[in-house]
């Protein structure tokens, strides 16, 4: 079975991105796996500290390992937005492929110090694990926000990115390049889209030469996503759009069958709604090429 590192290397060589989708339950997990298997592209599921508290760190790892082995399929697991070393270590011990160590709200020097220490500790435990560091401000919360935060002052400076990558020895970097977590109401209604600073992505990529993750992918203009991938983004995170589809799918399934009480007769409709969103994103990130014909 290929590793997450080789998957990222292959994606970079092909000029495509790997989709990362946050999950809190089996509905979203099934939807992500089914969409990726239909399209024959590798995929990553992520659980933040809050999502892990609900699903269980070991339980999430066991579920994904089981699916990976049963289907012989490259589905990987990320401990998303991990703020403490204790929970990073717990995820690494449970078998997560990747840890996003997020100290981005701390002063830059402290972010470097804590991220470097996390990389050393996690690699000592599991040398093959990937660790991501984050710099800049991309807001917080994969939710529907009333107003847009002012992210201009928090954009990642390419020189800072270079120093951060060199000193911490992270495997992947999450920069602030116009992206933000969550969606505005106007984005949910389809009236506005997020736009990215493509030149900043290109500059950080050429100076830092590292895999880069675009967080806050929900509601981003499709063309900006294509250009961001061409400029150096290798993974795109989507959460709010998954949550929206989950909520809408569940609401409509419950409305359609008001007397049904059997979960496995109601929930498949929600899986379908989430799957549609995930499939559309995977096709976009793969630039419509979907060339992983060797996958089962
Ligand atoms: O880590 C999670 C993501 O960055 C998701 O952001 O909710 O805007 O899609 P999003
Ligand atoms: Zn994120």
PDB file of C-alpha atoms and ligand atoms in Angstrom:
ATOM      1  CA  UNK A   1       0.000   0.000   0.000  1.00  0.00           C
ATOM      2  CA  UNK A   2       1.313   3.460  -0.914  1.00  0.00           C
ATOM      3  CA  UNK A   3       2.050   5.898   1.911  1.00  0.00           C
ATOM      4  CA  UNK A   4       0.685   9.398   2.372  1.00  0.00           C
ATOM      5  CA  UNK A   5       4.130  10.792   1.517  1.00  0.00           C
ATOM      6  CA  UNK A   6       4.288   8.946  -1.817  1.00  0.00           C
ATOM      7  CA  UNK A   7       0.685   9.976  -2.498  1.00  0.00           C
ATOM      8  CA  UNK A   8       1.625  13.641  -2.042  1.00  0.00           C
ATOM      9  CA  UNK A   9       4.734  13.187  -4.197  1.00  0.00           C
ATOM     10  CA  UNK A  10       2.636  11.650  -6.989  1.00  0.00           C
ATOM     11  CA  UNK A  11      -0.003  14.391  -6.748  1.00  0.00           C
ATOM     12  CA  UNK A  12       2.682  17.080  -6.943  1.00  0.00           C
ATOM     13  CA  UNK A  13       4.306  15.422  -9.943  1.00  0.00           C
ATOM     14  CA  UNK A  14       0.935  15.255 -11.723  1.00  0.00           C
ATOM     15  CA  UNK A  15       0.005  18.842 -10.828  1.00  0.00           C
ATOM     16  CA  UNK A  16      -3.142  17.828  -8.931  1.00  0.00           C
ATOM     17  CA  UNK A  17      -4.219  18.027  -5.282  1.00  0.00           C
ATOM     18  CA  UNK A  18      -5.428  15.389  -2.842  1.00  0.00           C
ATOM     19  CA  UNK A  19      -8.784  16.075  -1.168  1.00  0.00           C
ATOM     20  CA  UNK A  20      -8.967  16.204   2.646  1.00  0.00           C
ATOM     21  CA  UNK A  21     -12.432  16.068   4.209  1.00  0.00           C
ATOM     22  CA  UNK A  22     -13.288  16.486   7.892  1.00  0.00           C
ATOM     23  CA  UNK A  23     -15.619  13.919   9.355  1.00  0.00           C
ATOM     24  CA  UNK A  24     -17.511  13.526  12.653  1.00  0.00           C
ATOM     25  CA  UNK A  25     -19.381  10.323  11.945  1.00  0.00           C
ATOM     26  CA  UNK A  26     -19.919   7.296   9.755  1.00  0.00           C
ATOM     27  CA  UNK A  27     -22.168   9.173   7.292  1.00  0.00           C
ATOM     28  CA  UNK A  28     -19.353  11.465   6.191  1.00  0.00           C
ATOM     29  CA  UNK A  29     -16.716   8.716   6.353  1.00  0.00           C
ATOM     30  CA  UNK A  30     -18.763   6.432   4.088  1.00  0.00           C
ATOM     31  CA  UNK A  31     -19.486   9.307   1.706  1.00  0.00           C
ATOM     32  CA  UNK A  32     -15.802  10.251   1.400  1.00  0.00           C
ATOM     33  CA  UNK A  33     -14.647   6.681   0.807  1.00  0.00           C
ATOM     34  CA  UNK A  34     -17.394   5.916  -1.730  1.00  0.00           C
ATOM     35  CA  UNK A  35     -16.739   9.115  -3.713  1.00  0.00           C
ATOM     36  CA  UNK A  36     -12.971   8.483  -3.769  1.00  0.00           C
ATOM     37  CA  UNK A  37     -13.423   4.836  -4.768  1.00  0.00           C
ATOM     38  CA  UNK A  38     -15.864   5.773  -7.566  1.00  0.00           C
ATOM     39  CA  UNK A  39     -13.389   8.317  -8.919  1.00  0.00           C
ATOM     40  CA  UNK A  40     -10.322   6.162  -8.215  1.00  0.00           C
ATOM     41  CA  UNK A  41      -8.388   8.923  -6.416  1.00  0.00           C
ATOM     42  CA  UNK A  42      -6.606   8.706  -3.052  1.00  0.00           C
ATOM     43  CA  UNK A  43      -8.229  10.648  -0.243  1.00  0.00           C
ATOM     44  CA  UNK A  44      -7.585  11.924   3.299  1.00  0.00           C
ATOM     45  CA  UNK A  45     -10.076  12.146   6.156  1.00  0.00           C
ATOM     46  CA  UNK A  46      -9.353  14.523   9.011  1.00  0.00           C
ATOM     47  CA  UNK A  47     -10.599  14.886  12.546  1.00  0.00           C
ATOM     48  CA  UNK A  48      -9.884  17.986  14.601  1.00  0.00           C
ATOM     49  CA  UNK A  49      -9.510  17.733  18.377  1.00  0.00           C
ATOM     50  CA  UNK A  50     -13.286  18.342  18.759  1.00  0.00           C
ATOM     51  CA  UNK A  51     -14.130  15.723  16.125  1.00  0.00           C
ATOM     52  CA  UNK A  52     -11.761  13.240  17.783  1.00  0.00           C
ATOM     53  CA  UNK A  53     -13.358  13.890  21.173  1.00  0.00           C
ATOM     54  CA  UNK A  54     -16.692  12.803  19.679  1.00  0.00           C
ATOM     55  CA  UNK A  55     -15.621   9.873  17.466  1.00  0.00           C
ATOM     56  CA  UNK A  56     -12.696   8.688  19.592  1.00  0.00           C
ATOM     57  CA  UNK A  57      -9.078   8.872  18.474  1.00  0.00           C
ATOM     58  CA  UNK A  58      -8.491   5.116  18.535  1.00  0.00           C
ATOM     59  CA  UNK A  59     -11.937   4.407  17.087  1.00  0.00           C
ATOM     60  CA  UNK A  60     -11.319   6.738  14.106  1.00  0.00           C
ATOM     61  CA  UNK A  61      -7.960   5.080  13.486  1.00  0.00           C
ATOM     62  CA  UNK A  62      -9.503   1.600  13.664  1.00  0.00           C
ATOM     63  CA  UNK A  63     -12.319   2.548  11.255  1.00  0.00           C
ATOM     64  CA  UNK A  64     -10.000   4.017   8.641  1.00  0.00           C
ATOM     65  CA  UNK A  65      -7.481   1.170   8.957  1.00  0.00           C
ATOM     66  CA  UNK A  66     -10.330  -1.328   8.504  1.00  0.00           C
ATOM     67  CA  UNK A  67     -11.609   0.409   5.360  1.00  0.00           C
ATOM     68  CA  UNK A  68      -8.104   0.813   3.929  1.00  0.00           C
ATOM     69  CA  UNK A  69      -7.383  -2.892   4.356  1.00  0.00           C
ATOM     70  CA  UNK A  70     -10.789  -4.215   3.300  1.00  0.00           C
ATOM     71  CA  UNK A  71     -10.795  -2.213   0.062  1.00  0.00           C
ATOM     72  CA  UNK A  72      -7.014  -2.114  -0.437  1.00  0.00           C
ATOM     73  CA  UNK A  73      -7.572   1.600  -0.995  1.00  0.00           C
ATOM     74  CA  UNK A  74      -5.381   4.648  -0.190  1.00  0.00           C
ATOM     75  CA  UNK A  75      -7.536   6.429   2.393  1.00  0.00           C
ATOM     76  CA  UNK A  76      -5.380   8.302   4.935  1.00  0.00           C
ATOM     77  CA  UNK A  77      -6.056   9.789   8.350  1.00  0.00           C
ATOM     78  CA  UNK A  78      -5.105  13.231   9.650  1.00  0.00           C
ATOM     79  CA  UNK A  79      -5.206  14.616  13.195  1.00  0.00           C
ATOM     80  CA  UNK A  80      -6.366  18.049  12.107  1.00  0.00           C
ATOM     81  CA  UNK A  81      -5.718  21.301  14.035  1.00  0.00           C
ATOM     82  CA  UNK A  82      -4.005  19.725  17.000  1.00  0.00           C
ATOM     83  CA  UNK A  83      -3.127  22.351  19.585  1.00  0.00           C
ATOM     84  CA  UNK A  84      -1.426  20.283  22.274  1.00  0.00           C
ATOM     85  CA  UNK A  85       1.500  17.914  22.151  1.00  0.00           C
ATOM     86  CA  UNK A  86      -0.432  15.444  24.317  1.00  0.00           C
ATOM     87  CA  UNK A  87      -3.218  15.029  21.785  1.00  0.00           C
ATOM     88  CA  UNK A  88      -0.692  14.946  18.908  1.00  0.00           C
ATOM     89  CA  UNK A  89       1.113  12.071  20.632  1.00  0.00           C
ATOM     90  CA  UNK A  90      -2.180  10.262  21.267  1.00  0.00           C
ATOM     91  CA  UNK A  91      -3.052  10.464  17.544  1.00  0.00           C
ATOM     92  CA  UNK A  92       0.425   9.317  16.505  1.00  0.00           C
ATOM     93  CA  UNK A  93       0.239   6.333  18.862  1.00  0.00           C
ATOM     94  CA  UNK A  94      -3.241   5.467  17.545  1.00  0.00           C
ATOM     95  CA  UNK A  95      -1.830   5.227  14.005  1.00  0.00           C
ATOM     96  CA  UNK A  96      -2.784   8.529  12.337  1.00  0.00           C
ATOM     97  CA  UNK A  97      -0.779   9.144   9.136  1.00  0.00           C
ATOM     98  CA  UNK A  98      -0.523  12.876   9.637  1.00  0.00           C
ATOM     99  CA  UNK A  99      -0.717  15.486  12.393  1.00  0.00           C
ATOM    100  CA  UNK A 100      -1.484  19.152  11.785  1.00  0.00           C
ATOM    101  CA  UNK A 101       0.252  20.764  14.744  1.00  0.00           C
ATOM    102  CA  UNK A 102      -1.436  24.162  14.943  1.00  0.00           C
ATOM    103  CA  UNK A 103       0.331  26.740  17.091  1.00  0.00           C
ATOM    104  CA  UNK A 104      -0.524  29.533  14.645  1.00  0.00           C
ATOM    105  CA  UNK A 105      -2.247  31.750  17.223  1.00  0.00           C
ATOM    106  CA  UNK A 106       0.978  31.972  19.266  1.00  0.00           C
ATOM    107  CA  UNK A 107       3.716  34.560  18.596  1.00  0.00           C
ATOM    108  CA  UNK A 108       5.872  33.460  15.640  1.00  0.00           C
ATOM    109  CA  UNK A 109       8.970  32.525  17.706  1.00  0.00           C
ATOM    110  CA  UNK A 110       6.845  30.428  20.080  1.00  0.00           C
ATOM    111  CA  UNK A 111       5.074  28.794  17.115  1.00  0.00           C
ATOM    112  CA  UNK A 112       8.514  27.781  15.764  1.00  0.00           C
ATOM    113  CA  UNK A 113       9.646  26.472  19.151  1.00  0.00           C
ATOM    114  CA  UNK A 114       6.518  24.392  19.834  1.00  0.00           C
ATOM    115  CA  UNK A 115       6.179  23.089  16.260  1.00  0.00           C
ATOM    116  CA  UNK A 116       9.864  22.047  16.176  1.00  0.00           C
ATOM    117  CA  UNK A 117       9.431  20.193  19.480  1.00  0.00           C
ATOM    118  CA  UNK A 118       6.273  18.486  18.149  1.00  0.00           C
ATOM    119  CA  UNK A 119       8.079  17.352  14.980  1.00  0.00           C
ATOM    120  CA  UNK A 120      10.945  15.881  17.035  1.00  0.00           C
ATOM    121  CA  UNK A 121       8.642  14.071  19.465  1.00  0.00           C
ATOM    122  CA  UNK A 122       6.277  12.685  16.805  1.00  0.00           C
ATOM    123  CA  UNK A 123       9.089  11.519  14.483  1.00  0.00           C
ATOM    124  CA  UNK A 124      10.810   9.802  17.406  1.00  0.00           C
ATOM    125  CA  UNK A 125       7.597   7.887  18.054  1.00  0.00           C
ATOM    126  CA  UNK A 126       6.745   7.105  14.427  1.00  0.00           C
ATOM    127  CA  UNK A 127       9.438   8.106  11.883  1.00  0.00           C
ATOM    128  CA  UNK A 128       7.007   7.731   8.960  1.00  0.00           C
ATOM    129  CA  UNK A 129       4.378  10.116  10.303  1.00  0.00           C
ATOM    130  CA  UNK A 130       3.910  13.454   8.510  1.00  0.00           C
ATOM    131  CA  UNK A 131       3.697  16.678  10.519  1.00  0.00           C
ATOM    132  CA  UNK A 132       2.220  19.953   9.304  1.00  0.00           C
ATOM    133  CA  UNK A 133       2.905  23.396  10.731  1.00  0.00           C
ATOM    134  CA  UNK A 134       0.754  26.456  10.318  1.00  0.00           C
ATOM    135  CA  UNK A 135       1.628  30.163  10.093  1.00  0.00           C
ATOM    136  CA  UNK A 136      -0.582  33.170   9.602  1.00  0.00           C
ATOM    137  CA  UNK A 137      -4.242  33.741  10.388  1.00  0.00           C
ATOM    138  CA  UNK A 138      -7.008  31.851   8.599  1.00  0.00           C
ATOM    139  CA  UNK A 139      -9.713  32.461  11.177  1.00  0.00           C
ATOM    140  CA  UNK A 140     -11.346  29.703  13.123  1.00  0.00           C
ATOM    141  CA  UNK A 141     -14.330  27.408  12.963  1.00  0.00           C
ATOM    142  CA  UNK A 142     -15.805  25.449  10.050  1.00  0.00           C
ATOM    143  CA  UNK A 143     -19.141  27.104  10.596  1.00  0.00           C
ATOM    144  CA  UNK A 144     -21.390  29.680   8.979  1.00  0.00           C
ATOM    145  CA  UNK A 145     -20.147  33.140   9.959  1.00  0.00           C
ATOM    146  CA  UNK A 146     -22.111  36.393   9.945  1.00  0.00           C
ATOM    147  CA  UNK A 147     -19.184  38.612   9.021  1.00  0.00           C
ATOM    148  CA  UNK A 148     -15.816  38.168   7.298  1.00  0.00           C
ATOM    149  CA  UNK A 149     -12.775  38.518   9.574  1.00  0.00           C
ATOM    150  CA  UNK A 150     -10.065  40.893   8.420  1.00  0.00           C
ATOM    151  CA  UNK A 151      -7.339  38.447   7.454  1.00  0.00           C
ATOM    152  CA  UNK A 152      -5.074  40.900   5.611  1.00  0.00           C
ATOM    153  CA  UNK A 153      -2.609  41.364   8.493  1.00  0.00           C
ATOM    154  CA  UNK A 154      -2.358  37.593   9.008  1.00  0.00           C
ATOM    155  CA  UNK A 155      -1.214  36.664   5.497  1.00  0.00           C
ATOM    156  CA  UNK A 156       1.880  34.432   5.475  1.00  0.00           C
ATOM    157  CA  UNK A 157       5.097  36.226   4.679  1.00  0.00           C
ATOM    158  CA  UNK A 158       7.211  34.089   2.281  1.00  0.00           C
ATOM    159  CA  UNK A 159      10.418  34.831   4.238  1.00  0.00           C
ATOM    160  CA  UNK A 160       8.747  33.703   7.488  1.00  0.00           C
ATOM    161  CA  UNK A 161       7.522  30.557   5.729  1.00  0.00           C
ATOM    162  CA  UNK A 162      11.043  29.725   4.575  1.00  0.00           C
ATOM    163  CA  UNK A 163      12.497  30.190   8.056  1.00  0.00           C
ATOM    164  CA  UNK A 164       9.630  28.257   9.700  1.00  0.00           C
ATOM    165  CA  UNK A 165      10.066  25.287   7.366  1.00  0.00           C
ATOM    166  CA  UNK A 166      13.862  25.247   7.785  1.00  0.00           C
ATOM    167  CA  UNK A 167      13.821  25.475  11.582  1.00  0.00           C
ATOM    168  CA  UNK A 168      10.865  23.234  12.409  1.00  0.00           C
ATOM    169  CA  UNK A 169      11.519  20.566   9.717  1.00  0.00           C
ATOM    170  CA  UNK A 170       7.787  20.110   9.118  1.00  0.00           C
ATOM    171  CA  UNK A 171       6.738  17.923   6.162  1.00  0.00           C
ATOM    172  CA  UNK A 172       3.857  20.150   5.068  1.00  0.00           C
ATOM    173  CA  UNK A 173       2.960  23.799   5.552  1.00  0.00           C
ATOM    174  CA  UNK A 174      -0.447  25.458   5.930  1.00  0.00           C
ATOM    175  CA  UNK A 175      -0.081  29.109   4.861  1.00  0.00           C
ATOM    176  CA  UNK A 176      -2.549  31.985   5.078  1.00  0.00           C
ATOM    177  CA  UNK A 177      -3.073  33.032   1.465  1.00  0.00           C
ATOM    178  CA  UNK A 178      -6.513  34.645   1.480  1.00  0.00           C
ATOM    179  CA  UNK A 179      -8.176  31.440   2.718  1.00  0.00           C
ATOM    180  CA  UNK A 180     -10.363  31.311   5.808  1.00  0.00           C
ATOM    181  CA  UNK A 181     -12.149  28.649   7.821  1.00  0.00           C
ATOM    182  CA  UNK A 182     -15.917  28.430   7.438  1.00  0.00           C
ATOM    183  CA  UNK A 183     -18.320  30.183   5.112  1.00  0.00           C
ATOM    184  CA  UNK A 184     -20.194  33.468   5.145  1.00  0.00           C
ATOM    185  CA  UNK A 185     -23.994  33.338   4.756  1.00  0.00           C
ATOM    186  CA  UNK A 186     -23.591  34.919   1.312  1.00  0.00           C
ATOM    187  CA  UNK A 187     -21.327  31.992   0.312  1.00  0.00           C
ATOM    188  CA  UNK A 188     -23.881  29.450   1.491  1.00  0.00           C
ATOM    189  CA  UNK A 189     -26.476  31.273  -0.612  1.00  0.00           C
ATOM    190  CA  UNK A 190     -24.092  31.111  -3.585  1.00  0.00           C
ATOM    191  CA  UNK A 191     -23.717  34.900  -3.909  1.00  0.00           C
ATOM    192  CA  UNK A 192     -20.020  35.263  -2.973  1.00  0.00           C
ATOM    193  CA  UNK A 193     -16.885  33.072  -3.134  1.00  0.00           C
ATOM    194  CA  UNK A 194     -13.510  33.093  -1.389  1.00  0.00           C
ATOM    195  CA  UNK A 195     -10.576  34.292  -3.477  1.00  0.00           C
ATOM    196  CA  UNK A 196      -6.920  33.390  -3.007  1.00  0.00           C
ATOM    197  CA  UNK A 197      -3.589  35.202  -3.297  1.00  0.00           C
ATOM    198  CA  UNK A 198      -2.142  33.013  -6.045  1.00  0.00           C
ATOM    199  CA  UNK A 199       1.131  34.957  -6.347  1.00  0.00           C
ATOM    200  CA  UNK A 200       1.777  34.492  -2.611  1.00  0.00           C
ATOM    201  CA  UNK A 201       1.244  30.725  -2.973  1.00  0.00           C
ATOM    202  CA  UNK A 202       3.700  30.635  -5.891  1.00  0.00           C
ATOM    203  CA  UNK A 203       6.323  32.651  -4.015  1.00  0.00           C
ATOM    204  CA  UNK A 204       6.084  30.551  -0.823  1.00  0.00           C
ATOM    205  CA  UNK A 205       6.286  27.363  -2.874  1.00  0.00           C
ATOM    206  CA  UNK A 206       9.362  28.453  -4.802  1.00  0.00           C
ATOM    207  CA  UNK A 207      11.209  29.687  -1.723  1.00  0.00           C
ATOM    208  CA  UNK A 208      10.216  26.948   0.759  1.00  0.00           C
ATOM    209  CA  UNK A 209       9.978  23.924  -1.557  1.00  0.00           C
ATOM    210  CA  UNK A 210       7.543  22.100   0.691  1.00  0.00           C
ATOM    211  CA  UNK A 211       4.155  20.414   0.287  1.00  0.00           C
ATOM    212  CA  UNK A 212       1.482  23.007   0.985  1.00  0.00           C
ATOM    213  CA  UNK A 213      -2.037  22.519   2.295  1.00  0.00           C
ATOM    214  CA  UNK A 214      -4.890  24.900   1.603  1.00  0.00           C
ATOM    215  CA  UNK A 215      -7.092  25.048   4.697  1.00  0.00           C
ATOM    216  CA  UNK A 216     -10.525  26.679   4.617  1.00  0.00           C
ATOM    217  CA  UNK A 217     -11.329  25.345   1.157  1.00  0.00           C
ATOM    218  CA  UNK A 218     -15.135  25.538   1.450  1.00  0.00           C
ATOM    219  CA  UNK A 219     -16.760  28.211  -0.670  1.00  0.00           C
ATOM    220  CA  UNK A 220     -13.594  28.995  -2.644  1.00  0.00           C
ATOM    221  CA  UNK A 221     -13.928  29.985  -6.281  1.00  0.00           C
ATOM    222  CA  UNK A 222     -13.275  26.926  -8.492  1.00  0.00           C
ATOM    223  CA  UNK A 223     -10.883  28.772 -10.738  1.00  0.00           C
ATOM    224  CA  UNK A 224      -8.879  30.031  -7.762  1.00  0.00           C
ATOM    225  CA  UNK A 225      -8.611  26.424  -6.561  1.00  0.00           C
ATOM    226  CA  UNK A 226      -7.269  25.323  -9.971  1.00  0.00           C
ATOM    227  CA  UNK A 227      -4.752  28.191 -10.003  1.00  0.00           C
ATOM    228  CA  UNK A 228      -3.731  27.517  -6.395  1.00  0.00           C
ATOM    229  CA  UNK A 229      -2.972  23.890  -7.264  1.00  0.00           C
ATOM    230  CA  UNK A 230      -0.964  24.977 -10.315  1.00  0.00           C
ATOM    231  CA  UNK A 231       0.936  27.427  -8.045  1.00  0.00           C
ATOM    232  CA  UNK A 232       1.919  24.777  -5.488  1.00  0.00           C
ATOM    233  CA  UNK A 233      -0.979  23.567  -3.314  1.00  0.00           C
ATOM    234  CA  UNK A 234      -0.968  19.756  -2.899  1.00  0.00           C
ATOM    235  CA  UNK A 235      -3.805  19.166  -0.396  1.00  0.00           C
ATOM    236  CA  UNK A 236      -7.136  21.007  -0.072  1.00  0.00           C
ATOM    237  CA  UNK A 237      -9.166  20.843   3.167  1.00  0.00           C
ATOM    238  CA  UNK A 238     -12.967  20.919   3.017  1.00  0.00           C
ATOM    239  CA  UNK A 239     -15.126  20.823   6.108  1.00  0.00           C
ATOM    240  CA  UNK A 240     -17.979  23.377   6.151  1.00  0.00           C
ATOM    241  CA  UNK A 241     -19.394  22.194   2.809  1.00  0.00           C
ATOM    242  CA  UNK A 242     -19.357  18.600   4.115  1.00  0.00           C
ATOM    243  CA  UNK A 243     -21.191  19.712   7.268  1.00  0.00           C
ATOM    244  CA  UNK A 244     -23.755  21.665   5.225  1.00  0.00           C
ATOM    245  CA  UNK A 245     -24.430  18.671   2.972  1.00  0.00           C
ATOM    246  CA  UNK A 246     -24.655  16.406   6.041  1.00  0.00           C
ATOM    247  CA  UNK A 247     -27.253  18.688   7.646  1.00  0.00           C
ATOM    248  CA  UNK A 248     -29.286  19.124   4.456  1.00  0.00           C
ATOM    249  CA  UNK A 249     -29.177  15.399   3.628  1.00  0.00           C
ATOM    250  CA  UNK A 250     -30.259  14.439   7.108  1.00  0.00           C
ATOM    251  CA  UNK A 251     -33.061  17.052   7.257  1.00  0.00           C
ATOM    252  CA  UNK A 252     -34.462  15.918   3.933  1.00  0.00           C
ATOM    253  CA  UNK A 253     -34.183  12.192   4.768  1.00  0.00           C
ATOM    254  CA  UNK A 254     -36.059  12.716   8.051  1.00  0.00           C
ATOM    255  CA  UNK A 255     -38.722  14.835   6.360  1.00  0.00           C
ATOM    256  CA  UNK A 256     -39.271  12.244   3.640  1.00  0.00           C
ATOM    257  CA  UNK A 257     -39.742   9.378   6.107  1.00  0.00           C
ATOM    258  CA  UNK A 258     -41.393  10.914   9.182  1.00  0.00           C
ATOM    259  CA  UNK A 259     -42.414   7.560  10.638  1.00  0.00           C
ATOM    260  CA  UNK A 260     -39.233   5.617   9.903  1.00  0.00           C
ATOM    261  CA  UNK A 261     -37.104   4.734  12.921  1.00  0.00           C
ATOM    262  CA  UNK A 262     -34.516   2.408  11.352  1.00  0.00           C
ATOM    263  CA  UNK A 263     -31.258   4.367  11.079  1.00  0.00           C
ATOM    264  CA  UNK A 264     -29.864   2.316   8.203  1.00  0.00           C
ATOM    265  CA  UNK A 265     -32.977   3.116   6.152  1.00  0.00           C
ATOM    266  CA  UNK A 266     -32.741   6.866   6.795  1.00  0.00           C
ATOM    267  CA  UNK A 267     -29.000   7.616   6.834  1.00  0.00           C
ATOM    268  CA  UNK A 268     -28.034   6.397   3.314  1.00  0.00           C
ATOM    269  CA  UNK A 269     -29.777   9.478   1.870  1.00  0.00           C
ATOM    270  CA  UNK A 270     -27.497  11.704   3.918  1.00  0.00           C
ATOM    271  CA  UNK A 271     -24.503   9.680   2.688  1.00  0.00           C
ATOM    272  CA  UNK A 272     -25.600  10.380  -0.912  1.00  0.00           C
ATOM    273  CA  UNK A 273     -25.899  14.136  -0.285  1.00  0.00           C
ATOM    274  CA  UNK A 274     -22.418  14.351   1.257  1.00  0.00           C
ATOM    275  CA  UNK A 275     -20.996  12.080  -1.450  1.00  0.00           C
ATOM    276  CA  UNK A 276     -22.149  14.457  -4.213  1.00  0.00           C
ATOM    277  CA  UNK A 277     -20.221  17.329  -2.628  1.00  0.00           C
ATOM    278  CA  UNK A 278     -17.090  15.233  -2.049  1.00  0.00           C
ATOM    279  CA  UNK A 279     -17.144  13.837  -5.610  1.00  0.00           C
ATOM    280  CA  UNK A 280     -17.418  17.324  -7.129  1.00  0.00           C
ATOM    281  CA  UNK A 281     -14.444  18.532  -5.049  1.00  0.00           C
ATOM    282  CA  UNK A 282     -12.312  15.490  -5.876  1.00  0.00           C
ATOM    283  CA  UNK A 283     -12.973  16.010  -9.592  1.00  0.00           C
ATOM    284  CA  UNK A 284     -12.001  19.694  -9.237  1.00  0.00           C
ATOM    285  CA  UNK A 285      -8.779  18.947  -7.307  1.00  0.00           C
ATOM    286  CA  UNK A 286      -7.778  16.336  -9.867  1.00  0.00           C
ATOM    287  CA  UNK A 287      -8.283  18.920 -12.660  1.00  0.00           C
ATOM    288  CA  UNK A 288     -10.822  16.607 -14.281  1.00  0.00           C
ATOM    289  CA  UNK A 289      -8.075  14.111 -15.101  1.00  0.00           C
ATOM    290  CA  UNK A 290      -8.949  11.335 -12.653  1.00  0.00           C
ATOM    291  CA  UNK A 291      -6.075   9.266 -13.942  1.00  0.00           C
ATOM    292  CA  UNK A 292      -5.562   6.908 -10.984  1.00  0.00           C
ATOM    293  CA  UNK A 293      -6.777   3.952 -12.984  1.00  0.00           C
ATOM    294  CA  UNK A 294      -4.456   1.591 -11.104  1.00  0.00           C
ATOM    295  CA  UNK A 295      -6.479   1.997  -7.915  1.00  0.00           C
ATOM    296  CA  UNK A 296      -8.960  -0.760  -7.005  1.00  0.00           C
TER     297      UNK A 296
HETATM  298  O1  LIG B   1      -9.118  21.954   8.611  1.00  0.00           O
HETATM  299  C1  LIG B   1     -10.246  22.104   8.098  1.00  0.00           C
HETATM  300  C2  LIG B   1     -10.394  22.986   6.974  1.00  0.00           C
HETATM  301  O2  LIG B   1      -9.407  23.894   6.825  1.00  0.00           O
HETATM  302  C3  LIG B   1     -11.739  23.247   6.460  1.00  0.00           C
HETATM  303  O3  LIG B   1     -12.090  24.579   6.180  1.00  0.00           O
HETATM  304  O4  LIG B   1     -14.505  24.525   6.724  1.00  0.00           O
HETATM  305  O5  LIG B   1     -13.568  26.315   5.283  1.00  0.00           O
HETATM  306  O6  LIG B   1     -13.741  23.985   4.458  1.00  0.00           O
HETATM  307  P1  LIG B   1     -13.563  24.856   5.648  1.00  0.00           P
HETATM  308 ZN1  LIG B   2      -8.174  23.912   8.713  1.00  0.00          ZN
END
